Amino acid sequence: MFKERLLTPGPTIIPQKVLQAMELPMLHHRSEVFKKELKKACEGLRWLLSWDNDPLFLACSGTGAMEASLLNVCKPGDTIITVNGGVFGGRWSKIAERLQLKAHEITVEWGCPVTEEQVREAVTKNPDARAFCIQHSETSTTVLHPVEKIVREVKRLAPHILTLVDGISACATAPVPGDPSVVDIFIAGSQKALMLPPGLSVVALSARAWKAVEETPRRSLYFDFLLERKSLASGETSWTPASTLIVGLNAAIEMFREEGLEAMYKRHLTLSRMCHAGMRALGCELLAADAPCPSVTGFIPPQSIDADKLRTETRTNYGVRLAGGQGLFKGKIVRIGHMGFVDPFDAITGVSAIGLTMNKLGASVDVGAAVSAMMKELQS
Ligand SMILES: Cc1ncc(COP(=O)(O)O)c(C=O)c1O
């Protein structure tokens, strides 16, 4: 018997309850039954995000929602400020280039969070910037940026700058970092802690962001937020939606309501602390040790062990699938995803499998000590 365990930072494990909801006979997306599902998803997301208006549903992955957001509030020639401390921060600038926007990058050392000082300097240098773009958790470096403090500072210095927050890997693992008075656009993606397959993105906009959308020349048909808002007002989406995932989202949100938001965020923090304690006990260096995100733990194995080999061997011997490094960190780090439908025993299994693999690869680590360190965190 070989049991596979998906401990990657997306896609993630899908609970049985969500799978069963998505297995029901296909609904037509213009039917009254589906309209009810869409309405329920809007209400559920308003609750989950503590948002004051209905979010949009886009049938695309997270990158599509990032691009759609910039397309709808910026016009060619506009300047945006981006926080580039990893692959996803860098993605804002890549999108900007395609959309003919000027990106002023705040370069952040990989593994570190952006500071208020860096942001103040960038905003002061670019007072006419149209938007400020940041990740809540930078999945590639496992950093949680102090977004709430940062967006409040941006708004204090320049209230006209729109704040765009990529919450793709943070949503449902940590509270939304601010309400629509300071966060103008918040983006979430299905294949992360929302516990769904890939293919659905959610974009929530503030009243200020909606005003900006109204003022911005339309440049895309598929990603026209004004059309989407109009369709949503009549209970539909403009194009064929990822309807099965929207039905699944309602089942996922029911599970979130049962657990409660505070308990859910606390569970993710506990998982993060457990994984940090376990990996430290195995002699590995932790990434982002001072600002870890609650959804994924990154570590650097000892020099004698190749990071990619460690990952492959953990998967082939123990069925635990982990993620590797991206960009600058390619081949250098390993990431344990613990977002969504993950409990402490999944984390213990993951770290134990890594420890056993390290020993197979020639290290001499005490796997029991790692489990014990994790148990201590669980019971603290
Ligand atoms: C923080 C963050 N932003 C953006 C993305 C890109 O999302 P997608 O791969 O769904 O396009 C990811 C995916 O891992 C992510 O973690």
PDB file of C-alpha atoms in Angstrom, residues 184-297:
ATOM      1  CA  ASP A 184      -8.350  48.356  -2.473  1.00  0.00           C
ATOM      2  CA  ILE A 185      -8.054  45.004  -4.198  1.00  0.00           C
ATOM      3  CA  PHE A 186      -7.678  41.627  -2.514  1.00  0.00           C
ATOM      4  CA  ILE A 187      -7.021  38.509  -4.593  1.00  0.00           C
ATOM      5  CA  ALA A 188      -7.507  34.863  -3.617  1.00  0.00           C
ATOM      6  CA  GLY A 189      -6.966  31.637  -5.557  1.00  0.00           C
ATOM      7  CA  SER A 190      -8.801  28.329  -5.355  1.00  0.00           C
ATOM      8  CA  GLN A 191      -5.942  25.816  -5.171  1.00  0.00           C
ATOM      9  CA  LYS A 192      -4.532  27.072  -1.882  1.00  0.00           C
ATOM     10  CA  ALA A 193      -6.214  27.238   1.538  1.00  0.00           C
ATOM     11  CA  LEU A 194      -9.628  27.463  -0.130  1.00  0.00           C
ATOM     12  CA  MET A 195      -9.193  23.666  -0.502  1.00  0.00           C
ATOM     13  CA  LEU A 196     -10.328  23.503  -4.144  1.00  0.00           C
ATOM     14  CA  PRO A 197      -8.833  22.408  -7.460  1.00  0.00           C
ATOM     15  CA  PRO A 198      -7.012  25.092  -9.502  1.00  0.00           C
ATOM     16  CA  GLY A 199      -8.994  27.304 -11.889  1.00  0.00           C
ATOM     17  CA  LEU A 200     -10.960  29.838  -9.847  1.00  0.00           C
ATOM     18  CA  SER A 201      -9.809  33.248  -8.639  1.00  0.00           C
ATOM     19  CA  VAL A 202     -11.641  35.729  -6.493  1.00  0.00           C
ATOM     20  CA  VAL A 203     -11.105  39.490  -6.615  1.00  0.00           C
ATOM     21  CA  ALA A 204     -12.601  41.801  -3.979  1.00  0.00           C
ATOM     22  CA  LEU A 205     -12.610  45.562  -4.650  1.00  0.00           C
ATOM     23  CA  SER A 206     -13.097  48.578  -2.388  1.00  0.00           C
ATOM     24  CA  ALA A 207     -15.427  51.458  -3.328  1.00  0.00           C
ATOM     25  CA  ARG A 208     -12.294  53.458  -4.234  1.00  0.00           C
ATOM     26  CA  ALA A 209     -11.096  50.657  -6.511  1.00  0.00           C
ATOM     27  CA  TRP A 210     -14.508  50.476  -8.195  1.00  0.00           C
ATOM     28  CA  LYS A 211     -14.332  54.185  -8.895  1.00  0.00           C
ATOM     29  CA  ALA A 212     -10.877  53.662 -10.430  1.00  0.00           C
ATOM     30  CA  VAL A 213     -12.246  50.842 -12.592  1.00  0.00           C
ATOM     31  CA  GLU A 214     -14.994  53.151 -13.861  1.00  0.00           C
ATOM     32  CA  GLU A 215     -12.399  55.779 -14.798  1.00  0.00           C
ATOM     33  CA  THR A 216      -9.997  53.391 -16.543  1.00  0.00           C
ATOM     34  CA  PRO A 217     -10.257  52.766 -20.296  1.00  0.00           C
ATOM     35  CA  ARG A 218     -11.503  49.236 -21.035  1.00  0.00           C
ATOM     36  CA  ARG A 219      -8.669  47.099 -22.445  1.00  0.00           C
ATOM     37  CA  SER A 220      -9.914  43.568 -22.048  1.00  0.00           C
ATOM     38  CA  LEU A 221     -13.194  41.908 -22.831  1.00  0.00           C
ATOM     39  CA  TYR A 222     -12.707  38.718 -20.822  1.00  0.00           C
ATOM     40  CA  PHE A 223     -11.402  40.590 -17.795  1.00  0.00           C
ATOM     41  CA  ASP A 224     -13.806  43.538 -17.871  1.00  0.00           C
ATOM     42  CA  PHE A 225     -14.684  44.106 -14.199  1.00  0.00           C
ATOM     43  CA  LEU A 226     -17.559  46.456 -15.058  1.00  0.00           C
ATOM     44  CA  LEU A 227     -19.196  43.748 -17.175  1.00  0.00           C
ATOM     45  CA  GLU A 228     -18.625  41.241 -14.365  1.00  0.00           C
ATOM     46  CA  ARG A 229     -20.208  43.533 -11.798  1.00  0.00           C
ATOM     47  CA  LYS A 230     -23.232  44.028 -14.058  1.00  0.00           C
ATOM     48  CA  SER A 231     -23.596  40.272 -14.586  1.00  0.00           C
ATOM     49  CA  LEU A 232     -23.226  39.579 -10.877  1.00  0.00           C
ATOM     50  CA  ALA A 233     -26.039  42.044 -10.145  1.00  0.00           C
ATOM     51  CA  SER A 234     -28.332  39.707 -12.100  1.00  0.00           C
ATOM     52  CA  GLY A 235     -26.938  36.636 -10.358  1.00  0.00           C
ATOM     53  CA  GLU A 236     -24.578  35.526 -13.116  1.00  0.00           C
ATOM     54  CA  THR A 237     -21.029  35.792 -14.401  1.00  0.00           C
ATOM     55  CA  SER A 238     -20.312  37.306 -17.826  1.00  0.00           C
ATOM     56  CA  TRP A 239     -18.672  34.171 -19.214  1.00  0.00           C
ATOM     57  CA  THR A 240     -18.894  30.482 -18.385  1.00  0.00           C
ATOM     58  CA  PRO A 241     -17.724  30.360 -14.767  1.00  0.00           C
ATOM     59  CA  ALA A 242     -15.699  27.684 -12.996  1.00  0.00           C
ATOM     60  CA  SER A 243     -19.112  26.594 -11.738  1.00  0.00           C
ATOM     61  CA  THR A 244     -18.087  23.268 -10.209  1.00  0.00           C
ATOM     62  CA  LEU A 245     -15.436  25.055  -8.163  1.00  0.00           C
ATOM     63  CA  ILE A 246     -17.949  27.660  -7.016  1.00  0.00           C
ATOM     64  CA  VAL A 247     -20.185  24.843  -5.736  1.00  0.00           C
ATOM     65  CA  GLY A 248     -17.113  23.361  -4.016  1.00  0.00           C
ATOM     66  CA  LEU A 249     -16.276  26.757  -2.549  1.00  0.00           C
ATOM     67  CA  ASN A 250     -19.619  26.814  -0.767  1.00  0.00           C
ATOM     68  CA  ALA A 251     -18.843  23.444   0.819  1.00  0.00           C
ATOM     69  CA  ALA A 252     -15.375  24.701   1.820  1.00  0.00           C
ATOM     70  CA  ILE A 253     -16.830  27.854   3.365  1.00  0.00           C
ATOM     71  CA  GLU A 254     -19.304  25.729   5.331  1.00  0.00           C
ATOM     72  CA  MET A 255     -16.315  23.896   6.782  1.00  0.00           C
ATOM     73  CA  PHE A 256     -14.627  27.226   7.615  1.00  0.00           C
ATOM     74  CA  ARG A 257     -17.779  28.374   9.390  1.00  0.00           C
ATOM     75  CA  GLU A 258     -17.860  25.138  11.407  1.00  0.00           C
ATOM     76  CA  GLU A 259     -14.243  25.553  12.477  1.00  0.00           C
ATOM     77  CA  GLY A 260     -14.519  29.318  13.033  1.00  0.00           C
ATOM     78  CA  LEU A 261     -12.112  31.887  11.616  1.00  0.00           C
ATOM     79  CA  GLU A 262     -10.078  32.370  14.772  1.00  0.00           C
ATOM     80  CA  ALA A 263      -9.582  28.639  15.235  1.00  0.00           C
ATOM     81  CA  MET A 264      -8.642  28.305  11.582  1.00  0.00           C
ATOM     82  CA  TYR A 265      -5.976  31.018  11.774  1.00  0.00           C
ATOM     83  CA  LYS A 266      -4.697  29.582  15.048  1.00  0.00           C
ATOM     84  CA  ARG A 267      -4.399  26.109  13.484  1.00  0.00           C
ATOM     85  CA  HIS A 268      -2.268  27.510  10.671  1.00  0.00           C
ATOM     86  CA  LEU A 269      -0.003  29.311  13.128  1.00  0.00           C
ATOM     87  CA  THR A 270       0.372  26.117  15.152  1.00  0.00           C
ATOM     88  CA  LEU A 271       1.242  24.168  11.989  1.00  0.00           C
ATOM     89  CA  SER A 272       3.868  26.753  11.108  1.00  0.00           C
ATOM     90  CA  ARG A 273       5.394  26.655  14.598  1.00  0.00           C
ATOM     91  CA  MET A 274       5.364  22.852  14.602  1.00  0.00           C
ATOM     92  CA  CYS A 275       7.107  22.611  11.227  1.00  0.00           C
ATOM     93  CA  HIS A 276       9.701  25.179  12.279  1.00  0.00           C
ATOM     94  CA  ALA A 277      10.400  23.325  15.529  1.00  0.00           C
ATOM     95  CA  GLY A 278      10.585  19.959  13.757  1.00  0.00           C
ATOM     96  CA  MET A 279      12.903  21.116  10.983  1.00  0.00           C
ATOM     97  CA  ARG A 280      15.126  22.949  13.434  1.00  0.00           C
ATOM     98  CA  ALA A 281      15.432  19.736  15.441  1.00  0.00           C
ATOM     99  CA  LEU A 282      16.532  18.019  12.224  1.00  0.00           C
ATOM    100  CA  GLY A 283      19.385  20.512  11.913  1.00  0.00           C
ATOM    101  CA  CYS A 284      17.991  22.479   8.981  1.00  0.00           C
ATOM    102  CA  GLU A 285      18.149  26.233   8.541  1.00  0.00           C
ATOM    103  CA  LEU A 286      14.713  27.848   8.461  1.00  0.00           C
ATOM    104  CA  LEU A 287      13.802  30.414   5.835  1.00  0.00           C
ATOM    105  CA  ALA A 288      12.017  33.576   6.933  1.00  0.00           C
ATOM    106  CA  ALA A 289      12.504  32.545  10.563  1.00  0.00           C
ATOM    107  CA  ASP A 290      11.565  36.041  11.773  1.00  0.00           C
ATOM    108  CA  ALA A 291       8.556  36.563   9.511  1.00  0.00           C
ATOM    109  CA  PRO A 292       7.220  33.137   8.566  1.00  0.00           C
ATOM    110  CA  CYS A 293       3.921  32.825   6.776  1.00  0.00           C
ATOM    111  CA  PRO A 294       1.383  30.466   8.345  1.00  0.00           C
ATOM    112  CA  SER A 295       0.759  28.589   5.102  1.00  0.00           C
ATOM    113  CA  VAL A 296       4.165  27.189   4.157  1.00  0.00           C
ATOM    114  CA  THR A 297       7.522  26.457   5.825  1.00  0.00           C
TER     115      THR A 297
END
